[in-house]
XYZ file of C-alpha atoms in Angstrom:
726
model
C 19.980 -23.471 0.618
C 16.191 -23.261 0.196
C 13.912 -20.277 0.747
C 10.305 -20.859 1.851
C 7.548 -18.452 2.799
C 4.863 -18.982 5.438
C 1.746 -17.100 6.431
C 1.861 -16.476 10.193
C -1.191 -16.336 12.446
C -1.471 -15.181 16.043
C 0.818 -12.121 15.919
C -0.517 -9.095 17.774
C 2.307 -6.542 17.590
C 5.750 -5.977 16.130
C 7.326 -7.555 19.222
C 5.745 -10.857 18.163
C 7.628 -10.635 14.861
C 10.881 -9.853 16.691
C 10.441 -12.802 19.062
C 9.674 -15.126 16.161
C 12.747 -14.002 14.229
C 15.029 -14.458 17.243
C 13.615 -17.861 18.097
C 13.951 -19.222 14.567
C 17.350 -17.647 13.868
C 18.776 -19.498 16.850
C 17.727 -22.852 15.345
C 20.511 -24.909 13.678
C 19.937 -25.189 9.950
C 18.193 -21.809 9.597
C 20.407 -19.220 7.911
C 17.979 -16.326 7.992
C 14.446 -15.724 9.253
C 12.581 -12.503 8.427
C 9.054 -11.796 9.614
C 7.062 -9.125 7.809
C 4.436 -8.127 10.364
C 2.622 -5.905 7.861
C 1.671 -8.858 5.643
C 1.950 -11.524 8.377
C 4.543 -13.438 6.410
C 7.693 -15.337 7.356
C 10.564 -15.857 4.916
C 13.042 -18.555 5.945
C 16.328 -19.463 4.289
C 17.372 -22.890 5.534
C 19.327 -26.049 4.831
C 16.871 -28.637 3.415
C 19.182 -31.388 4.615
C 18.482 -30.453 8.223
C 14.971 -29.000 8.131
C 11.706 -29.304 6.221
C 8.748 -26.953 5.892
C 6.814 -29.135 8.306
C 9.586 -28.911 10.879
C 9.712 -25.112 10.526
C 5.948 -24.939 11.090
C 6.433 -26.993 14.274
C 9.122 -24.574 15.487
C 6.772 -21.647 14.889
C 4.022 -23.452 16.817
C 6.375 -23.971 19.776
C 6.879 -20.217 19.876
C 3.123 -19.767 20.166
C 2.092 -18.945 16.590
C 0.643 -20.693 13.559
C 2.364 -21.159 10.178
C 1.051 -22.376 6.821
C 2.983 -22.331 3.523
C 2.279 -19.123 1.595
C 1.098 -19.241 -2.006
C 3.768 -19.213 -4.687
C 2.538 -18.824 -8.210
C -0.710 -20.667 -7.553
C -4.028 -19.459 -6.311
C -3.428 -17.300 -3.232
C -5.388 -17.629 -0.060
C -8.125 -15.047 0.252
C -9.260 -15.059 3.878
C -8.178 -11.467 4.523
C -11.708 -10.119 4.179
C -13.027 -12.640 6.709
C -10.388 -11.674 9.256
C -11.013 -7.979 8.621
C -14.745 -8.477 9.118
C -14.049 -10.334 12.365
C -11.921 -7.457 13.699
C -14.586 -4.951 12.691
C -17.356 -6.971 14.345
C -15.370 -7.309 17.580
C -14.875 -3.542 17.702
C -18.577 -2.834 17.043
C -19.612 -5.354 19.696
C -17.182 -3.944 22.283
C -18.198 -0.363 21.591
C -21.906 -1.193 21.792
C -21.430 -3.005 25.093
C -19.189 -0.252 26.527
C -21.419 2.727 25.799
C -24.110 1.806 28.375
C -21.386 1.518 31.021
C -19.983 4.919 30.096
C -23.409 6.578 30.079
C -24.317 5.181 33.516
C -20.892 5.346 35.198
C -22.136 7.835 37.814
C -25.095 5.588 38.713
C -23.201 2.419 39.611
C -24.506 2.563 43.197
C -27.998 1.761 41.970
C -28.403 -2.031 42.114
C -29.876 -2.623 38.663
C -27.377 -0.300 36.977
C -24.515 -1.839 38.928
C -25.435 -5.388 37.957
C -25.898 -4.365 34.318
C -22.459 -2.771 34.233
C -20.907 -5.797 35.932
C -22.417 -8.189 33.391
C -21.440 -6.022 30.405
C -17.881 -5.466 31.675
C -17.466 -9.185 32.366
C -18.748 -10.052 28.909
C -16.278 -7.622 27.298
C -13.351 -8.646 29.502
C -13.636 -12.336 28.722
C -14.707 -12.203 25.085
C -13.187 -9.253 23.251
C -10.406 -9.049 25.836
C -9.327 -12.691 25.566
C -7.006 -11.870 22.661
C -4.913 -9.685 24.980
C -4.625 -12.457 27.542
C -3.402 -14.820 24.828
C -0.830 -12.301 23.650
C 0.250 -11.636 27.231
C 0.717 -15.365 27.822
C 2.909 -15.689 24.710
C 5.009 -12.741 25.877
C 5.453 -14.183 29.353
C 6.265 -17.612 27.944
C 9.028 -16.028 25.852
C 10.214 -13.868 28.780
C 9.490 -10.562 27.038
C 7.063 -7.662 27.191
C 4.436 -6.526 24.741
C 1.548 -4.145 24.349
C -0.807 -7.078 24.919
C 0.768 -7.670 28.304
C 0.285 -4.036 29.294
C -3.316 -4.026 28.069
C -4.034 -7.278 29.922
C -2.494 -5.907 33.123
C -4.286 -2.584 32.907
C -7.722 -3.916 32.012
C -7.447 -6.746 34.542
C -6.426 -4.355 37.301
C -9.324 -2.029 36.542
C -11.833 -4.852 36.109
C -10.909 -6.937 39.143
C -10.557 -3.887 41.394
C -14.055 -2.814 40.314
C -15.304 -6.378 40.800
C -13.938 -6.501 44.359
C -15.292 -3.036 45.096
C -18.725 -3.980 43.712
C -19.009 -6.881 46.169
C -17.613 -4.796 49.039
C -14.375 -6.729 49.402
C -12.355 -3.493 49.443
C -14.533 -1.897 52.091
C -17.035 0.919 51.928
C -14.563 3.252 50.233
C -14.075 1.046 47.200
C -15.474 2.594 44.039
C -16.446 0.881 40.799
C -15.045 1.946 37.441
C -15.919 -0.821 34.984
C -15.957 1.747 32.175
C -12.152 1.973 32.293
C -11.478 -1.624 31.262
C -14.414 -1.739 28.840
C -13.514 1.421 26.916
C -9.812 0.561 26.887
C -10.595 -2.765 25.196
C -12.855 -0.952 22.723
C -10.105 1.542 21.833
C -7.486 -1.153 21.343
C -9.933 -3.245 19.321
C -10.354 -0.257 17.020
C -6.587 -0.190 16.543
C -6.612 -3.927 15.756
C -9.255 -3.348 13.102
C -7.325 -0.492 11.481
C -4.151 -2.588 11.413
C -5.981 -5.564 9.894
C -7.458 -3.327 7.200
C -4.010 -1.990 6.276
C -2.421 -5.456 6.229
C -5.204 -6.894 4.116
C -4.156 -4.809 1.132
C -0.566 -5.978 1.035
C -1.018 -9.316 -0.723
C -3.427 -8.027 -3.366
C -0.634 -6.677 -5.567
C 0.686 -10.183 -6.117
C -2.794 -11.465 -6.898
C -3.232 -8.755 -9.523
C 0.069 -9.648 -11.130
C -0.743 -13.344 -11.215
C -4.114 -12.680 -12.850
C -2.406 -10.974 -15.788
C -0.927 -14.258 -16.965
C -2.939 -15.880 -19.749
C -4.666 -19.109 -18.691
C -4.572 -20.695 -22.143
C -2.374 -20.743 -25.229
C -2.835 -21.748 -28.872
C -0.141 -24.326 -29.485
C 0.773 -25.130 -33.101
C 1.351 -28.899 -33.445
C 1.778 -30.555 -36.861
C 0.186 -27.571 -38.567
C -2.902 -27.613 -36.312
C -3.806 -25.200 -33.525
C -4.535 -26.760 -30.159
C -5.820 -24.736 -27.225
C -3.956 -25.906 -24.133
C -3.361 -24.578 -20.595
C -0.537 -22.035 -20.640
C 1.293 -24.131 -18.056
C 1.770 -26.869 -20.655
C 3.738 -24.643 -23.046
C 7.428 -25.509 -23.140
C 10.480 -23.629 -24.351
C 10.800 -23.929 -28.152
C 7.066 -24.498 -28.779
C 5.272 -22.541 -31.508
C 2.387 -20.441 -30.172
C -0.259 -18.598 -32.228
C -1.601 -15.327 -30.851
C -4.699 -13.891 -32.499
C -5.646 -10.181 -32.555
C -6.824 -8.938 -29.161
C -5.438 -11.919 -27.250
C -2.948 -11.867 -24.385
C 0.512 -13.209 -25.182
C 0.812 -16.265 -22.890
C 4.631 -16.580 -22.721
C 7.830 -14.759 -23.604
C 9.069 -15.498 -27.117
C 10.275 -14.312 -30.528
C 7.992 -13.675 -33.501
C 8.685 -16.058 -36.379
C 5.750 -15.026 -38.574
C 3.355 -12.094 -38.802
C 3.285 -8.353 -38.158
C 1.299 -6.584 -35.453
C 1.324 -3.860 -32.829
C 1.511 -4.879 -29.164
C 0.328 -2.962 -26.140
C 3.338 -3.282 -23.832
C 2.241 -0.640 -21.343
C 2.024 -3.224 -18.550
C 5.725 -3.991 -19.063
C 7.353 -0.776 -20.266
C 4.810 1.750 -19.009
C 4.765 3.411 -22.428
C 1.280 4.193 -23.749
C 2.002 3.925 -27.490
C 1.677 0.452 -29.046
C 4.909 -1.011 -30.374
C 5.170 -2.390 -33.888
C 6.492 -5.948 -33.959
C 7.533 -8.163 -36.848
C 9.498 -11.348 -37.476
C 12.563 -11.607 -35.227
C 11.272 -9.203 -32.561
C 10.916 -10.394 -28.956
C 7.532 -10.298 -27.230
C 6.691 -10.465 -23.546
C 4.041 -12.541 -21.833
C 0.975 -10.645 -20.519
C 1.238 -8.004 -23.286
C -1.796 -7.529 -25.563
C -1.641 -8.332 -29.267
C -3.090 -5.685 -31.564
C -4.702 -6.265 -34.931
C -2.353 -8.778 -36.557
C -2.017 -12.545 -36.155
C 1.462 -13.565 -35.047
C 3.325 -16.800 -34.432
C 6.093 -16.933 -31.905
C 8.648 -19.418 -30.661
C 8.695 -19.489 -26.874
C 11.940 -18.570 -25.144
C 10.845 -18.333 -21.503
C 7.947 -20.053 -19.731
C 6.620 -20.380 -16.203
C 8.896 -18.873 -13.572
C 11.305 -17.647 -16.277
C 8.927 -15.089 -17.838
C 9.284 -11.381 -17.237
C 5.921 -11.275 -15.456
C 7.046 -13.980 -13.035
C 10.270 -12.072 -12.430
C 8.246 -8.955 -11.603
C 6.151 -11.042 -9.184
C 9.308 -12.240 -7.427
C 10.657 -8.678 -7.235
C 7.476 -7.462 -5.560
C 7.570 -10.422 -3.156
C 11.193 -9.746 -2.242
C 10.648 -6.014 -1.799
C 7.667 -6.592 0.481
C 9.481 -9.273 2.436
C 12.660 -7.237 2.929
C 10.880 -4.043 3.935
C 10.794 -3.987 7.724
C 7.467 -2.838 9.168
C 7.434 0.580 10.797
C 7.427 -0.049 14.522
C 5.253 2.202 16.576
C 6.982 4.076 19.325
C 4.821 2.373 21.931
C 5.867 -1.066 20.681
C 9.541 -0.120 20.689
C 9.496 0.951 24.322
C 7.076 -1.696 25.596
C 9.882 -4.193 26.266
C 11.290 -1.751 28.844
C 8.014 -0.117 29.847
C 6.229 -3.296 30.913
C 8.729 -4.604 33.474
C 9.302 -1.087 34.783
C 5.572 -0.536 35.375
C 5.124 -3.949 36.978
C 8.168 -3.356 39.182
C 6.910 0.086 40.170
C 3.489 -1.313 41.038
C 4.963 -4.113 43.158
C 7.480 -1.731 44.672
C 4.712 0.705 45.580
C 2.778 -2.004 47.422
C 5.814 -3.325 49.268
C 7.029 0.133 50.191
C 3.754 1.214 51.721
C 2.708 -2.094 53.255
C 6.005 -3.448 54.574
C 8.193 -0.415 55.130
C 5.774 2.439 55.835
C 3.267 0.380 57.808
C 0.209 1.271 55.707
C -2.925 -0.862 55.679
C -3.171 -3.589 53.077
C -6.123 -1.954 51.266
C -4.316 1.394 51.154
C -1.140 -0.145 49.689
C -3.151 -2.308 47.282
C -5.090 0.709 45.989
C -1.881 2.576 45.309
C -0.381 -0.424 43.498
C -3.526 -0.805 41.383
C -3.528 2.927 40.670
C 0.012 2.660 39.301
C -0.976 -0.111 36.897
C -4.185 1.624 35.824
C -2.662 5.047 35.267
C 0.279 3.520 33.419
C -1.950 1.558 31.068
C -0.771 2.458 27.552
C -4.103 3.680 26.243
C -2.944 7.200 25.450
C 0.393 6.009 24.109
C -1.326 3.356 22.009
C -3.783 5.899 20.604
C -1.176 8.584 19.920
C -0.158 7.286 16.498
C -3.306 5.582 15.127
C -5.685 8.438 15.948
C -3.479 11.023 14.242
C -3.028 8.729 11.247
C -6.759 8.012 11.137
C -7.577 11.720 11.038
C -4.814 12.387 8.519
C -6.030 9.542 6.327
C -9.567 10.916 6.442
C -8.350 14.340 5.373
C -6.392 12.757 2.546
C -9.394 10.771 1.363
C -11.505 13.920 1.271
C -8.881 15.462 -1.011
C -8.539 12.400 -3.223
C -5.390 11.015 -1.533
C -5.928 7.395 -0.520
C -3.592 6.314 2.293
C -3.294 2.523 2.163
C -0.627 2.094 4.820
C -0.844 4.287 7.893
C 2.907 4.486 8.427
C 3.245 5.900 4.886
C 2.051 9.243 6.245
C 4.979 9.294 8.644
C 7.460 8.114 6.028
C 6.413 10.511 3.278
C 6.979 13.417 5.639
C 10.675 12.470 5.828
C 11.226 11.677 2.130
C 14.440 13.145 0.702
C 14.296 11.733 -2.849
C 11.312 11.216 -5.154
C 11.588 9.094 -8.305
C 9.009 10.114 -10.899
C 7.897 7.776 -13.667
C 7.379 9.640 -16.953
C 4.433 8.071 -18.741
C 1.156 8.513 -16.891
C 2.785 10.348 -13.993
C 4.491 13.402 -15.458
C 2.636 12.914 -18.765
C -1.030 12.277 -19.456
C -0.452 8.631 -20.285
C -2.185 8.600 -23.664
C -1.258 10.077 -27.049
C -2.793 13.366 -28.193
C -2.873 14.868 -31.663
C -0.460 17.787 -31.395
C 0.249 18.993 -34.966
C -1.419 18.759 -38.386
C 0.569 19.081 -41.644
C -1.935 19.588 -44.472
C -0.669 19.451 -48.057
C -1.097 22.567 -50.211
C -4.777 23.099 -50.955
C -5.926 20.995 -47.971
C -7.321 22.617 -44.833
C -6.562 21.398 -41.300
C -10.265 20.735 -40.799
C -10.430 18.638 -43.942
C -7.350 16.649 -42.942
C -8.687 16.075 -39.447
C -12.046 14.987 -40.850
C -10.584 12.126 -42.893
C -8.292 11.118 -40.013
C -11.303 10.827 -37.723
C -13.362 9.046 -40.398
C -10.725 6.337 -40.725
C -10.158 6.148 -36.979
C -13.806 5.695 -35.989
C -13.638 1.983 -36.611
C -10.277 1.476 -34.890
C -9.308 0.930 -31.257
C -5.724 2.066 -31.900
C -4.707 4.850 -29.460
C -3.616 7.160 -32.310
C -6.919 6.690 -34.120
C -8.826 7.410 -30.924
C -6.738 10.563 -30.405
C -7.756 11.812 -33.860
C -11.423 11.096 -33.107
C -11.192 12.997 -29.796
C -9.515 15.999 -31.431
C -12.147 16.115 -34.186
C -14.940 15.997 -31.615
C -13.281 18.780 -29.640
C -13.279 20.961 -32.796
C -16.891 20.114 -33.575
C -16.026 17.992 -36.621
C -18.368 15.029 -37.115
C -17.233 12.987 -40.124
C -19.177 10.373 -41.991
C -18.195 6.837 -41.164
C -15.677 5.212 -43.488
C -16.613 2.081 -45.407
C -14.749 -1.162 -45.975
C -12.391 -0.334 -43.120
C -9.386 -2.655 -42.910
C -6.821 -2.270 -40.156
C -3.453 -3.664 -41.211
C -1.543 -4.645 -38.075
C 1.551 -2.568 -37.451
C 1.056 -0.449 -40.562
C -2.139 1.547 -40.973
C -5.787 1.714 -42.001
C -7.380 1.373 -45.405
C -10.995 2.401 -46.104
C -13.327 4.086 -48.542
C -14.543 7.575 -47.679
C -17.020 9.432 -49.853
C -16.286 7.069 -52.684
C -12.502 7.459 -52.628
C -9.831 5.095 -51.332
C -8.298 6.475 -48.109
C -5.013 5.360 -46.558
C -3.854 6.353 -43.057
C -0.618 5.045 -41.618
C 3.130 5.189 -41.164
C 5.728 6.271 -43.710
C 6.467 2.616 -44.412
C 2.781 2.000 -45.081
C 2.795 4.875 -47.555
C 5.931 3.534 -49.237
C 4.357 0.096 -49.557
C 1.447 1.746 -51.374
C 3.780 3.849 -53.542
C 2.727 7.150 -52.004
C 5.395 9.865 -52.201
C 6.113 11.823 -49.006
C 8.576 14.303 -50.510
C 6.425 17.217 -49.305
C 6.984 16.134 -45.700
C 10.572 14.900 -45.683
C 11.455 17.383 -42.937
C 8.236 16.911 -40.908
C 9.992 14.984 -38.150
C 12.231 17.979 -37.446
C 9.208 20.173 -36.734
C 7.760 18.063 -33.898
C 8.871 17.271 -30.382
C 11.142 14.257 -29.781
C 9.175 11.077 -29.206
C 6.250 12.103 -31.411
C 4.641 9.586 -33.763
C 3.957 10.682 -37.361
C 0.974 9.426 -39.335
C 0.242 10.287 -42.979
C -3.007 10.467 -44.955
C -3.344 9.734 -48.675
C -6.251 9.523 -51.109
C -6.314 8.949 -54.813
C -2.628 8.069 -54.792
C -1.586 11.445 -53.368
C -0.679 12.516 -49.861
C -3.171 14.846 -48.143
C -1.003 15.615 -45.147
C 0.328 14.282 -41.890
C -0.324 14.406 -38.182
C 1.950 14.246 -35.155
C 0.935 12.535 -31.916
C 2.638 12.762 -28.546
C 2.078 11.933 -24.898
C 1.893 15.479 -23.508
C 3.113 16.634 -20.131
C 0.493 17.268 -17.495
C -0.275 20.968 -17.138
C 1.146 21.222 -13.602
C 4.152 18.881 -13.974
C 6.756 21.675 -13.851
C 4.910 23.394 -10.979
C 4.891 20.178 -8.935
C 8.621 19.619 -9.473
C 9.250 23.216 -8.409
C 7.237 22.727 -5.208
C 9.164 19.561 -4.396
C 12.447 21.422 -4.822
C 11.231 24.168 -2.448
C 10.437 21.447 0.099
C 14.066 20.295 -0.082
C 13.322 17.081 -1.980
C 15.532 15.796 -4.808
C 13.644 14.689 -7.934
C 14.680 12.084 -10.511
C 12.647 11.141 -13.596
C 12.883 7.490 -14.579
C 11.462 6.065 -17.802
C 11.720 3.266 -20.326
C 11.530 5.804 -23.160
C 14.431 6.881 -25.398
C 17.178 9.075 -23.961
C 16.569 12.021 -26.299
C 12.874 12.085 -25.385
C 13.666 11.779 -21.672
C 16.242 14.579 -21.814
C 13.768 16.956 -23.456
C 11.095 16.280 -20.854
C 13.562 16.453 -17.955
C 14.676 19.909 -19.059
C 11.085 21.045 -19.489
C 9.845 19.997 -16.052
C 13.101 20.825 -14.243
C 13.910 17.543 -12.475
C 17.337 17.247 -10.858
C 18.278 14.129 -12.851
C 16.832 11.435 -15.091
C 17.378 7.854 -16.249
C 16.109 6.581 -19.609
C 15.630 3.241 -21.369
C 15.252 1.403 -18.064
C 13.533 -1.952 -17.507
C 11.419 -2.841 -14.427
C 14.328 -4.430 -12.566
C 16.458 -1.316 -13.173
C 13.770 0.913 -11.681
C 13.854 -1.169 -8.544
C 17.654 -1.064 -8.550
C 17.634 2.745 -8.747
C 15.456 2.825 -5.627
C 17.909 0.516 -3.833
C 20.888 2.647 -4.864
C 19.367 5.791 -3.362
C 18.424 3.867 -0.209
C 21.986 2.578 0.135
C 23.166 6.201 0.134
C 20.961 6.843 3.158
C 18.085 8.523 1.329
C 14.468 7.927 2.255
C 12.923 7.264 -1.156
C 9.430 7.720 -2.589
C 8.480 6.327 -6.001
C 5.586 7.748 -8.024
C 4.345 5.620 -10.932
C 1.327 4.158 -12.661
C 2.348 1.065 -14.627
C 2.781 -2.609 -13.912
C 6.442 -2.095 -14.687
C 6.566 0.305 -11.725
C 5.232 -2.288 -9.243
C 8.638 -3.635 -8.078
C 9.991 -0.101 -7.562
C 6.799 0.980 -5.775
C 7.123 -1.995 -3.433
C 10.853 -1.433 -2.864
C 10.518 2.296 -2.137
C 10.002 3.495 1.418
C 6.794 5.064 0.118
C 5.102 3.953 -3.107
C 2.810 6.559 -4.689
C 0.499 5.310 -7.453
C -1.554 7.348 -9.903
C -5.217 6.287 -9.973
C -5.355 6.308 -13.760
C -2.662 3.640 -13.996
C -2.597 -0.133 -13.700
C -4.374 -1.850 -10.814
C -1.178 -3.603 -9.783
C 0.623 -0.275 -9.400
C -2.215 0.983 -7.224
C -2.072 -2.157 -5.097
C 1.729 -2.015 -4.759
C 1.684 1.650 -3.784
C 1.188 2.846 -0.225
C -0.568 6.025 -1.371
C -2.939 6.340 -4.347
C -3.670 9.725 -5.928
C -7.345 9.086 -6.703
C -7.954 12.185 -8.847
C -4.812 11.515 -10.890
C -3.748 15.079 -10.025
C 0.025 15.317 -9.749
C -0.278 18.251 -7.332
C -1.788 15.790 -4.853
C 1.745 14.420 -4.511
C 2.778 17.713 -2.922
C -0.387 17.743 -0.815
C 0.350 14.215 0.422
C 3.793 15.312 1.639
C 2.332 18.360 3.400
C -0.317 16.160 5.003
C 2.332 13.643 6.065
C 4.453 16.329 7.707
C 1.458 17.739 9.574
C 0.444 14.240 10.706
C 3.939 13.405 11.928
C 4.032 16.622 13.956
C 0.702 15.671 15.505
C 1.975 12.168 16.335
C 5.015 13.669 18.063
C 2.772 15.989 20.081
C 0.540 13.081 21.090
C 3.480 10.924 22.159
C 4.980 13.824 24.113
C 1.792 14.403 26.091
C 1.198 10.668 26.568
C 4.707 10.195 27.946
C 4.465 13.326 30.068
C 1.209 11.982 31.471
C 2.888 8.713 32.476
C 6.008 10.405 33.834
C 3.907 12.709 36.004
C 1.029 10.334 36.723
C 2.896 7.249 37.909
C 4.726 8.986 40.807
C 1.476 10.619 41.920
C -0.305 7.270 41.771
C 2.539 5.732 43.777
C 1.873 8.211 46.594
C 4.776 10.683 46.419
C 2.394 13.499 47.418
C 0.943 11.688 50.413
C 3.346 12.832 53.119
C 3.728 16.472 52.032
C 0.020 17.042 51.222
C -1.763 13.822 52.314
C -2.886 13.417 48.723
C -3.240 10.085 46.957
C -4.660 9.116 43.602
C -7.470 6.655 44.105
C -7.765 3.942 41.433
C -11.050 5.334 40.137
C -9.429 8.732 39.646
C -6.428 7.016 38.073
C -8.853 5.399 35.628
C -10.467 8.766 34.978
C -7.050 10.329 34.410
C -6.214 7.576 31.962
C -9.500 8.182 30.131
C -8.866 11.931 30.046
C -5.391 11.363 28.652
C -6.938 9.317 25.855
C -9.519 12.001 25.206
C -6.788 14.640 25.068
C -4.831 12.594 22.516
C -7.916 12.089 20.358
C -8.848 15.756 20.670
C -5.355 16.858 19.708
C -5.504 14.564 16.699
C -8.808 16.084 15.614
C -7.129 19.494 15.522
C -5.260 18.122 12.519
C -8.374 18.895 10.465
C -7.257 22.509 10.397
C -4.607 21.559 7.851
C -7.284 20.490 5.340
C -7.861 24.062 4.162
C -4.130 24.643 3.664
C -3.424 21.655 1.439
């Protein structure tokens, strides 16, 4: 079996994705067809002996949509911004053309005003509104209902009734309400724009991942280095990686010693010392030493490519959150159409009413049942909630994430950069007898000024914080994976690991128990001058100040917490006990993080994942809600549904509170929208005519529909009250 992915064009709602899946799944040779509406992508598993990609594209076209092969490892298409701009421009145009109609709606009897409104409404109906007619035609052709069909029916009923009334076809009593169709199209166009903006972010995570891969490699051939495209490297080749360069492929070091920044793979902030025989991963950054490696995995086999595939699979398997209005539209549309036709037939054929009277009632049913309020119920609340979040530094990238995070039962917390600060800090100084802490810190900072190593930079920051400004060291040499050698105030200064000290015959007997006096996971660095040790320093990635408080708040909200990290088990256990998480997993790789998310989901939990590293991207994509820290990798931020811009862990709690408030507001909006339809449709159909001789004229039905939309928007705006309580 073969799996291919296609980018789909022409979908307007989730029902389009459902129709496409059903139509393709019924085709012989197709084992499985999954449409991800959020990223407009189709994944098809099929028998290549029976079908080809071209044939699948033809099948999609027969169903009324377009299909082009999606990128896979190459340069991705990047037309999302153009489509987003088009949606935005359509909304601005429709709104600008609708406002004059709204402002002059009470003056339609004046000839010039009437003609202006007619021209503007016609322009809107058959330009910005054409997309709804196309969607309605697809739905009818596939014998199903959709929101487009309802919008087309409602706007057409309002427009054509107003058109007939304007020319007097409906008699002297006919009133014009062009503003109803115009403003409805403007509102729905706004929703289209918001959806396009949310979808446009989905594919960027894969683009970020693909850009991490090195474009070129230094291939060693017959003792000479040749710079070649990374795609030409084969398994077993010898590759040279100079200091500061990106490792182009996965391999094993055969010569050289260096430190590698593996934070994009493991999420751990401290560089890892590597020497002959150690494995290295493509896309990691080489430190200060030159290394040679023999490639073991290239192309699609590398760890980075595997992470790309995991993100693709997670995004493809995650079903889009269907709006309530879309879920009921399949039933709602035929019911409304049947009620409208039934109303006309009942009054005209069975009750002997005049044609115009029966027609007005039928039109009133369609107009009042137009799903404007129901369509606005969710997006307006989410729009307000997203705005509140942005004001507080909580970026909501996917509107449905606000609904999902409100129902989260389990949160997986990455350690490094999420619970911890994500960079090493100097925590303890161990000066030798006769040496002050200030003096020890001074020489540490002097040696570290010329180094980009995270531990050196931590010493420089600590010295600056204490007001210590050392002279700059001379003849600084950074020995990859070992330490720093320099001259300071005329003396030879050595700063590095215990092995570095041993290599230089420096005795560390004074500090043989130093490791027992620092927290697990700390890195120890020693300082020596004149052949004698001056002291040592411990560095650690410290917990964020509010980490324990955040975990406590999550527990009070009834949410289970689990810390997940690639760090050692003893370090993870210590931190888990300190912050108070319910459980933890240590020494995990990226694929295991994703697997943990799946395991909780299989138990019926709704899972959120909070992380900041590239290694977290698959888990962030797999989780029901991915929460990325702003200080982390760009790929993590792109894979996440929510980004904590201020890097404040307490914003995680605020995001959940905001989500719960938003969901409550959505439920209120849907309740009132449904109540409006349940009460409004019978009135429009004339149930009050015989008892009270009351009917709902189409223009008043249009006004009622507009008021229902205003009430939904107004109720959503009340959500702003929660901002002060976050």
